[in-house]
Coordinates of C-alpha atoms and ligand atoms in Angstrom, one line a residue:
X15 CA 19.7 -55.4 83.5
X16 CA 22.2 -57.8 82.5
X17 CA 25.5 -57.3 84.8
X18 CA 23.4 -56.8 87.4
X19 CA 21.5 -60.2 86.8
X20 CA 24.8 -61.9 87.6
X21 CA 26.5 -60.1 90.2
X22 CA 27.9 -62.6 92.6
X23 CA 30.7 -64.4 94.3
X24 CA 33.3 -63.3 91.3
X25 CA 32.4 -59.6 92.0
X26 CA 32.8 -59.9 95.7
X27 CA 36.1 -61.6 95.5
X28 CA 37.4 -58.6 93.5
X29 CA 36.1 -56.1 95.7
X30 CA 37.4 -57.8 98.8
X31 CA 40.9 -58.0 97.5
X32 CA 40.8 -54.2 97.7
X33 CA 39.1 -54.1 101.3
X34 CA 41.6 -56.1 102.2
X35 CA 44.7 -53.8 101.6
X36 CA 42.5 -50.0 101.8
X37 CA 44.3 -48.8 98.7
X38 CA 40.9 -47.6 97.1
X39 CA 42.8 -45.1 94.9
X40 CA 43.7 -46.1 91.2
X41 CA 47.3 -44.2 91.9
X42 CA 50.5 -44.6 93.7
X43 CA 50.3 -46.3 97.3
X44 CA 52.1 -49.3 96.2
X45 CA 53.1 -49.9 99.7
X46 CA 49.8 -50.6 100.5
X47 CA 48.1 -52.2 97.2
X48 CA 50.0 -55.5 97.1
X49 CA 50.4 -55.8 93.8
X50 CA 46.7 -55.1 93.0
X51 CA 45.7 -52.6 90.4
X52 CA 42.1 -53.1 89.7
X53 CA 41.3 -50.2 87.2
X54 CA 44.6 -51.3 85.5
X55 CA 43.2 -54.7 85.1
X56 CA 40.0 -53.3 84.2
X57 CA 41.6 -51.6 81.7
X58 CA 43.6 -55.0 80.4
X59 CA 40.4 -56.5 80.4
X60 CA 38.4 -53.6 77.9
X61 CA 41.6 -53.6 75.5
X62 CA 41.3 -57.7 75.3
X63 CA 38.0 -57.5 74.6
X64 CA 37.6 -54.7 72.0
X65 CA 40.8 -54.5 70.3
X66 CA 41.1 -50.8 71.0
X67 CA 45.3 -50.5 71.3
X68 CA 44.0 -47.8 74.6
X69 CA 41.7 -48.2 77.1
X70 CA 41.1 -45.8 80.2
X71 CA 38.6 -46.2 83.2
X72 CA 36.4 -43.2 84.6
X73 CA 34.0 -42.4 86.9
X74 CA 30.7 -42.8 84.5
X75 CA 29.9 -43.4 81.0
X76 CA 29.0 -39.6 81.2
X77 CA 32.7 -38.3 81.9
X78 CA 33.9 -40.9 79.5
X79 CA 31.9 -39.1 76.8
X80 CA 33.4 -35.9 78.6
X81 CA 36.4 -37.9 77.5
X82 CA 36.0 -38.6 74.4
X83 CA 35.1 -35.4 73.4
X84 CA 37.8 -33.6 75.1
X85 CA 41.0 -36.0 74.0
X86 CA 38.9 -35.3 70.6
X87 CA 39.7 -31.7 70.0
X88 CA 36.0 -31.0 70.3
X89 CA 35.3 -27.8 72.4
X90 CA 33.8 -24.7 72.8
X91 CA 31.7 -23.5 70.1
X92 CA 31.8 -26.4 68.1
X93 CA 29.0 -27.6 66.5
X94 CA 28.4 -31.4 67.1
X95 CA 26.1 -33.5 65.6
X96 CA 23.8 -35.2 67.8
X97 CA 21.2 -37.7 67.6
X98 CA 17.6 -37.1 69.2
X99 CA 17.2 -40.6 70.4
X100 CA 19.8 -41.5 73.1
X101 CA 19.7 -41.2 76.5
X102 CA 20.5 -37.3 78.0
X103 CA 24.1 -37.2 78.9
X104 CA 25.6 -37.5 75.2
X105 CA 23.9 -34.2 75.2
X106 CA 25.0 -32.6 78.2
X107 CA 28.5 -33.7 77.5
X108 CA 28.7 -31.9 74.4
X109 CA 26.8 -28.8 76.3
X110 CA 28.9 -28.3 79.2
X111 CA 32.0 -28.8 76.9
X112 CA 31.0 -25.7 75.7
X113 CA 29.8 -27.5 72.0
X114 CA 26.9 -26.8 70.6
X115 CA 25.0 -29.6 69.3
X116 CA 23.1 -29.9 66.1
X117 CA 20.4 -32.6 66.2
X118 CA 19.9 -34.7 63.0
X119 CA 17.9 -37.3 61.7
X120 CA 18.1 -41.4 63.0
X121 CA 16.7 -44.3 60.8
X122 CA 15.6 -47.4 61.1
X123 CA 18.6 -48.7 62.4
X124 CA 17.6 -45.8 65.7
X125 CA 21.1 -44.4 65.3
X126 CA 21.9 -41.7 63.2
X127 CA 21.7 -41.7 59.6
X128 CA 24.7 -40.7 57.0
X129 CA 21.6 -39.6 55.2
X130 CA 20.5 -37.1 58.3
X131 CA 24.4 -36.1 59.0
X132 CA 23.9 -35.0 55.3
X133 CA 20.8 -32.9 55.8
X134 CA 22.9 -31.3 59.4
X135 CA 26.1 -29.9 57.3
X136 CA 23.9 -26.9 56.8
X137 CA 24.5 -26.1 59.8
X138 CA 28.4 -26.1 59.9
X139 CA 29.5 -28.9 62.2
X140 CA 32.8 -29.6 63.6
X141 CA 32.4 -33.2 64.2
X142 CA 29.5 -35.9 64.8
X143 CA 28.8 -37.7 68.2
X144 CA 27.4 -41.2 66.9
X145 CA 25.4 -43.2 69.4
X146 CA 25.1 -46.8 69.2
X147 CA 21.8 -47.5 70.6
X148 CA 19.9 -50.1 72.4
X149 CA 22.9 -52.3 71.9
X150 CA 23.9 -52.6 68.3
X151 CA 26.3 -50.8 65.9
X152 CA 25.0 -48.0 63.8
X153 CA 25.1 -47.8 59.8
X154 CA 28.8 -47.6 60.0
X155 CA 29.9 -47.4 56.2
X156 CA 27.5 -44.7 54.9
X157 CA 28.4 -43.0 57.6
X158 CA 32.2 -43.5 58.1
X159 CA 32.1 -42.2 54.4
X160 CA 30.6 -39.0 55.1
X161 CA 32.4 -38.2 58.0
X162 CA 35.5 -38.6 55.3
X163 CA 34.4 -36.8 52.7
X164 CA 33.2 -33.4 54.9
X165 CA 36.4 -34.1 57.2
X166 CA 34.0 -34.1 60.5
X167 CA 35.6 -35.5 64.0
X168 CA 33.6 -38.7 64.2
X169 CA 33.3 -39.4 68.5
X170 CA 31.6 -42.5 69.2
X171 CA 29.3 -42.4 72.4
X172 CA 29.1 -46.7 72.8
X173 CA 27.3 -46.1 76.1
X174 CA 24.8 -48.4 75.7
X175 CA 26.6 -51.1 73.0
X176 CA 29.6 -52.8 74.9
X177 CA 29.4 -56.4 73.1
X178 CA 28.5 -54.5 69.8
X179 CA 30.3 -54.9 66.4
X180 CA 30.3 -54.3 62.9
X181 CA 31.8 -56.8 60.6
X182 CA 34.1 -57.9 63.6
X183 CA 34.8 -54.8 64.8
X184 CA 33.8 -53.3 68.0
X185 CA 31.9 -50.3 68.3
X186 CA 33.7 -47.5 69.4
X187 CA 36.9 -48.2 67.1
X188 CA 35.3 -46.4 64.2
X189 CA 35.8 -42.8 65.8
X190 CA 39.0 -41.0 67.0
X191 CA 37.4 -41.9 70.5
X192 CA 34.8 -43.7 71.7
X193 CA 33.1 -44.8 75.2
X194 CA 31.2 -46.9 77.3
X195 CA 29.3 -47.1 80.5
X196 CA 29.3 -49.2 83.6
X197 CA 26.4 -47.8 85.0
X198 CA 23.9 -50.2 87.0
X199 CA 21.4 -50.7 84.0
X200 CA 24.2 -51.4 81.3
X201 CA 25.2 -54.9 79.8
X202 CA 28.3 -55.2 82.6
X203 CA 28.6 -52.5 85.0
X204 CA 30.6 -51.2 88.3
X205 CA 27.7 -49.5 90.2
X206 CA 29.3 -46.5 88.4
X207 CA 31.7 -46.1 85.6
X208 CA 33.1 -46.3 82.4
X209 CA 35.7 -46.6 80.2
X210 CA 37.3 -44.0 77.5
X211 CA 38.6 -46.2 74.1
X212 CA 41.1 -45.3 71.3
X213 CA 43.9 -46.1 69.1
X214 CA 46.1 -42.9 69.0
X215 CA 48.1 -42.5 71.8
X216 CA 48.1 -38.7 71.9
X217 CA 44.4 -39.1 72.2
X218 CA 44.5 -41.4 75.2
X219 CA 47.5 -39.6 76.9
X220 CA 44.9 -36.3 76.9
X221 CA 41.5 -38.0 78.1
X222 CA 43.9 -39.6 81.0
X223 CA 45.3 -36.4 81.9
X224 CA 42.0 -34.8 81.2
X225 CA 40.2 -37.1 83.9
X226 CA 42.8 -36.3 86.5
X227 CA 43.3 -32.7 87.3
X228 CA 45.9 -32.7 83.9
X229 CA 48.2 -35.2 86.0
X230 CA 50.6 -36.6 83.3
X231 CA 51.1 -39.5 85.6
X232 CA 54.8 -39.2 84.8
X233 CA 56.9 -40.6 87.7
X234 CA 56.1 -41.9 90.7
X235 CA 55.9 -38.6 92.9
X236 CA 51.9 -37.2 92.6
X237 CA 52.4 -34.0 93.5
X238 CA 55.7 -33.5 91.5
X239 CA 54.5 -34.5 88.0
X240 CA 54.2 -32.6 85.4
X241 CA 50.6 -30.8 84.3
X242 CA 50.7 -30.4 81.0
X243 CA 46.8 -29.5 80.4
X244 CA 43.7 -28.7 82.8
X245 CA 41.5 -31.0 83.7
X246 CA 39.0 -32.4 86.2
X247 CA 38.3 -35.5 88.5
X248 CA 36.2 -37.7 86.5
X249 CA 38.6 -40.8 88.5
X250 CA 36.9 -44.0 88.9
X251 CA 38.6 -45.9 92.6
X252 CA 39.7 -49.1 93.0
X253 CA 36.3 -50.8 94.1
X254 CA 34.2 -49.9 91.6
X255 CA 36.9 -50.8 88.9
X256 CA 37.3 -54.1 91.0
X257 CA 33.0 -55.1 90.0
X258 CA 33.8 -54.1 86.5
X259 CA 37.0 -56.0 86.3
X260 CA 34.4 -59.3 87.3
X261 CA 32.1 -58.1 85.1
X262 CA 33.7 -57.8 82.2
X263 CA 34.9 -61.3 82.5
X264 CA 31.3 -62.4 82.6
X265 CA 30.5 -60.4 79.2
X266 CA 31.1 -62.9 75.9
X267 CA 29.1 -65.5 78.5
X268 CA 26.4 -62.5 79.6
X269 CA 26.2 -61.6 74.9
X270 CA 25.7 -65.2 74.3
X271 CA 23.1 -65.8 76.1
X272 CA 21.0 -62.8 75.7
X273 CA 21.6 -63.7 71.8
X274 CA 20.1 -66.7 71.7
X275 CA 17.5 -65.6 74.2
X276 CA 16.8 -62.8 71.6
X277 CA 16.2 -64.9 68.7
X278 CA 13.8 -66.9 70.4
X279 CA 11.7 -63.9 70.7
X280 CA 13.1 -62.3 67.9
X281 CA 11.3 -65.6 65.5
X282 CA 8.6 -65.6 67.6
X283 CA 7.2 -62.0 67.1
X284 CA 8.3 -62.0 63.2
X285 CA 5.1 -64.5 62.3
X286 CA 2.6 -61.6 63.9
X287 CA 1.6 -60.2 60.4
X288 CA 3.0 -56.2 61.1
X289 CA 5.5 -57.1 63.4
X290 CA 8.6 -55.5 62.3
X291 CA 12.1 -55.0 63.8
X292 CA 15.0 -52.1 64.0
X293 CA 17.7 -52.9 61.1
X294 CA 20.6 -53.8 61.8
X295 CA 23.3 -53.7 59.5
X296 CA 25.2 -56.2 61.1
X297 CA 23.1 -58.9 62.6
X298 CA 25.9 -61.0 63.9
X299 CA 27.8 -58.0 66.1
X300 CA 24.4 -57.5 67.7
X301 CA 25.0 -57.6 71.6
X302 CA 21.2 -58.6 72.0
X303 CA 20.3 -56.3 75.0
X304 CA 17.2 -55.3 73.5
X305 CA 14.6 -56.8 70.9
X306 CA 13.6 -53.5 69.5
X307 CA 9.8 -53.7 67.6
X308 CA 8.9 -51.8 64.9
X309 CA 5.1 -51.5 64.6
X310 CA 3.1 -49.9 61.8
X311 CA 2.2 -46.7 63.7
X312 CA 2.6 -44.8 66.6
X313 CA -1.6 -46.2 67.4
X314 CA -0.4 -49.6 67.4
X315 CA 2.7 -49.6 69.2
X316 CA 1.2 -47.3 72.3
X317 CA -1.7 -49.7 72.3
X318 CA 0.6 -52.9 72.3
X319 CA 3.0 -51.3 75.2
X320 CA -0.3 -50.8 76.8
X321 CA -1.2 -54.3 76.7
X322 CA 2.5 -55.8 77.3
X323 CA 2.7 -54.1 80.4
X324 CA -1.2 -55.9 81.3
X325 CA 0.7 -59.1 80.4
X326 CA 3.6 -58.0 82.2
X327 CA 6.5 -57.8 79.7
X328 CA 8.4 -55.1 79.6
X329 CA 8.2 -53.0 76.5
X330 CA 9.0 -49.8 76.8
X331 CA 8.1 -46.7 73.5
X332 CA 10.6 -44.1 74.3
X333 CA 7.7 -41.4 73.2
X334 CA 5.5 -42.0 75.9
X335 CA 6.8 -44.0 78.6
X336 CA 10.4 -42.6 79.3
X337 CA 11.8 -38.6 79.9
X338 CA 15.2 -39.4 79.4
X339 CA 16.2 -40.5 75.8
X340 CA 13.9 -38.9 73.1
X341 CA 14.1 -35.0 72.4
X342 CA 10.1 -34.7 72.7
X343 CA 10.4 -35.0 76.3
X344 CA 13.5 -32.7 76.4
X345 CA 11.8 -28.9 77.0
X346 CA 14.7 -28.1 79.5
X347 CA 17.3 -29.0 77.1
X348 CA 15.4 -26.9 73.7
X349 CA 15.5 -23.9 77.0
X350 CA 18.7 -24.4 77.1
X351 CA 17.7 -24.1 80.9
X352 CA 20.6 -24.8 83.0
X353 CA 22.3 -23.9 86.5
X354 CA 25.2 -21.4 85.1
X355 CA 25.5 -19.2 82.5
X356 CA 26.6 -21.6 79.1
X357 CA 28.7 -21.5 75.6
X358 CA 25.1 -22.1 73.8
X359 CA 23.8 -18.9 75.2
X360 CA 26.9 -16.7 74.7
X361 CA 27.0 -17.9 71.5
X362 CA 23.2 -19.0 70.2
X363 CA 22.4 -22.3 69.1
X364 CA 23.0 -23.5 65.7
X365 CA 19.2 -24.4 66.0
X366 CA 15.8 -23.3 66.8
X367 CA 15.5 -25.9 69.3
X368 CA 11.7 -26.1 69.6
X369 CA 11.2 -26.3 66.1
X370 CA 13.2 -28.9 64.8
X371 CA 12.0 -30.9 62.0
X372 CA 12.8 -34.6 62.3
X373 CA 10.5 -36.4 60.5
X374 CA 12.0 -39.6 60.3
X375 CA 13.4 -39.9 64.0
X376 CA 9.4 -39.1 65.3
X377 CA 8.2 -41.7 62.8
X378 CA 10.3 -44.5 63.7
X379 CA 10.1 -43.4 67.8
X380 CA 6.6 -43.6 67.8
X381 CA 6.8 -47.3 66.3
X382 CA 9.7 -48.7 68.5
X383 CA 8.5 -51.0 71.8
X384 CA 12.8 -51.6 73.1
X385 CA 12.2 -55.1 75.0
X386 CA 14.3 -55.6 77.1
X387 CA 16.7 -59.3 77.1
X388 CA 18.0 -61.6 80.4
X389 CA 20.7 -63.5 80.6
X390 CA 19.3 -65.3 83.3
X391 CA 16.0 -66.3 81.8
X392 CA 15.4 -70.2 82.2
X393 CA 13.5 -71.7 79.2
X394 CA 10.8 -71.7 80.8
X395 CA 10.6 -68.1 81.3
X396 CA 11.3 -67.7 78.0
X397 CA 8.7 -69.5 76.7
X398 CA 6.5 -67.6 79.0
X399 CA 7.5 -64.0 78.0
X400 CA 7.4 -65.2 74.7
X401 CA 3.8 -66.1 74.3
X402 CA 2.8 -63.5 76.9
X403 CA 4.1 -61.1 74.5
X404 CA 2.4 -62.4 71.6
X405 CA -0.4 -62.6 73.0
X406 CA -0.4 -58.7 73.4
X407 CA 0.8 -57.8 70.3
X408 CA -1.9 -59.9 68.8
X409 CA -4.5 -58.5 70.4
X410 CA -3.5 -55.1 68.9
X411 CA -2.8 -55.9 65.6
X412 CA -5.0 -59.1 64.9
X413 CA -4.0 -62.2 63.0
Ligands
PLP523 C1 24.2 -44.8 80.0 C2 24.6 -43.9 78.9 C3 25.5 -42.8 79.1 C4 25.9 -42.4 80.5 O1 26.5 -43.3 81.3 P1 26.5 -43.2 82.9 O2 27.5 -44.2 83.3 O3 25.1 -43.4 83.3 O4 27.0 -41.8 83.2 C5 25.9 -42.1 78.0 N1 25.5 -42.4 76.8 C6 24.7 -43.4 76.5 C7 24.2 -43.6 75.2 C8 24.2 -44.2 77.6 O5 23.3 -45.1 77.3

């Protein structure tokens, strides 16, 4: 938990600054705000860093996904290819946007594959929501190619990659839109929020009417301006912009280290004869938020989790330890079960949910142990997770 790991002084200046004056809104009260504009700066601060020509802040990385989507073009009854590994909300985004998603195939790399968006054009999708997981880019040029040659909307849900790249260029640039959380387990975060990215202007003027009741925020008169589409409040306030705006000056400091901390491990682990790792296709855009452990099968890596968490490290295997980011713990979402009638069951879903057949996304779940990296770590704990860790994946696979 990163951002959290180095919350301090720099976060509570920010957050005073707006105690002091009460103007907790993100519009207007100038009067009041004193010149300070922390979801503005915010803002500044996510454009600096990615190179995305627009940046807007929301509420949560789920409404920026909301976002992203919307100031996309993607709506109701499109079909939207989804991956089966990520965590929920990329799927309830494109569900209570009335999309229907089509789940395809990851790889090795735990995103999704241009070789699975291949095997999900049966299907007739609309556009593909691409999830960078655990940190790192996904196989961008395979997949940027056949998102060209089918024209599909490629979205880019970055939730969990902030600090991620791919051959210099930051996730979430490679889609018409893309998106980030803030959320209190991600690399930086506000408590709660996130942040909507693009480089068309048309795009960003939508998502930042889109997250504000269809305000065009035209002129300086709220109530007077113009509506030019609907919308809802997915707003992020001034205090919660004012921990991210600290945050985010903490990040290249908060990447490095988890880097280096990473390939420490990272060597480590590699001379455990079986030991594997997730592909990445860039190595050097890596974030390092996660060392993510291939094992040789699903035996193996529930036995080592089992014996990490005696040694107390913290691996986590998405298939047995965690409801909330791998579809074979999603029954609720194949049921389509839900508060309020949906699109998906006006409509019918472009799949049969409960028999989906994703061979290579249950092979290389049931391998993965995602350990988690500090920032704050002193060598010395390093060292310590290092040959705690080791140790327990030793005693599982010998040598
Ligand atoms: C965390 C996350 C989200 C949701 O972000 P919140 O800020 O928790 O709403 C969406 N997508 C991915 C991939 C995430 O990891």
């Amino acid at each position: 938990m990163p951002g959290t790991e180095v919350f301090g002084d720099e976060e509570r200046r920010e957050a005073m600054q707006v105690l002091e004056t009460g103007a907790l809104f993100r519009y207007g009260h100038e009067e009041l705000r004193r010149g300070r504009w922390k979801a503005r700066d915010l803002e500044a601060e996510v454009r600096g860093y990615t190179g995305a020509r627009y940046a807007h802040a929301v509420s949560s990385g789920s409404t920026a996904v909301a976002c992203a989507l919307a100031a996309a073009g993607v709506g109701h009854g499109d079909r939207v290819v989804v991956p089966p590994f990520t965590f929920l909300a990329t799927i309830e985004a494109v569900v209570l946007a009335g999309g229907l998603p089509v789940f395809a195939d990851i790889d090795d790399t735990l995103c999704l594959s241009a070789d699975g968006i291949r095997e999900a054009l049966a299907a007739g999708p609309r556009a593909v929501l691409l999830v960078h997981m655990c940190g790192a880019a996904a196989d961008m040029d395979p997949i940027l190619e056949v998102c060209r040659e089918h024209q599909l909307v490629l979205v880019e849900d970055a939730g969990q990659a902030l600090g991620a790249f791919h051959r210099g260029t930051s996730v979430g640039r490679f889609g018409r839109t893309g998106c980030f959380s803030f959320d209190f387990f991600k690399i930086v975060t506000c408590g709660e929020g996130g942040v909507f990215i693009t480089d068309e202007e048309e795009a960003y003027r939508l998502a930042d009417a889109f997250s504000d009741h269809g305000h065009s925020h035209v002129g300086s008169n709220r109530g007077m301006e113009p509506h030019p589409i609907l919308g809802f409040n997915y707003r992020i306030g001034e205090l919660n912009a004012a921990i991210g705006l600290a945050q985010m000056r903490k990040l290249e400091w908060i990447r490095e280290r988890k880097r280096a901390h990473k390939e420490v491990l990272r060597s480590r682990l590699a001379g455990v004869p079986g030991v594997g790792f997730r592909r990445l296709p860039d190595p050097e855009g890596d974030s390092g938020t996660f060392l993510n452990l291939l094992l040789p099968d699903a035996e193996a890596a529930s036995a080592a989790v089992a014996e990490m968490a005696a040694e107390d490290v913290p691996g986590v295997n998405y298939w047995f330890v965690n409801m909330y980011h791998f579809i074979n713990q999603w029954d609720h979402l194949k049921d389509l079960a839900s508060a309020a009638p949906l699109a998906a069951h006006h409509l019918g879903s472009p799949q049969e949910y409960h028999a989906l057949d994703l061979p290579v996304s249950q092979d290389v779940i049931g391998r993965l142990i995602s350990l988690g990296i500090r920032c704050t770590w002193s060598e010395d704990e390093l060292d310590a997770v290092g040959e705690r860790a080791e140790r327990a994946v030793r005693r599982v696979l010998g040598g």
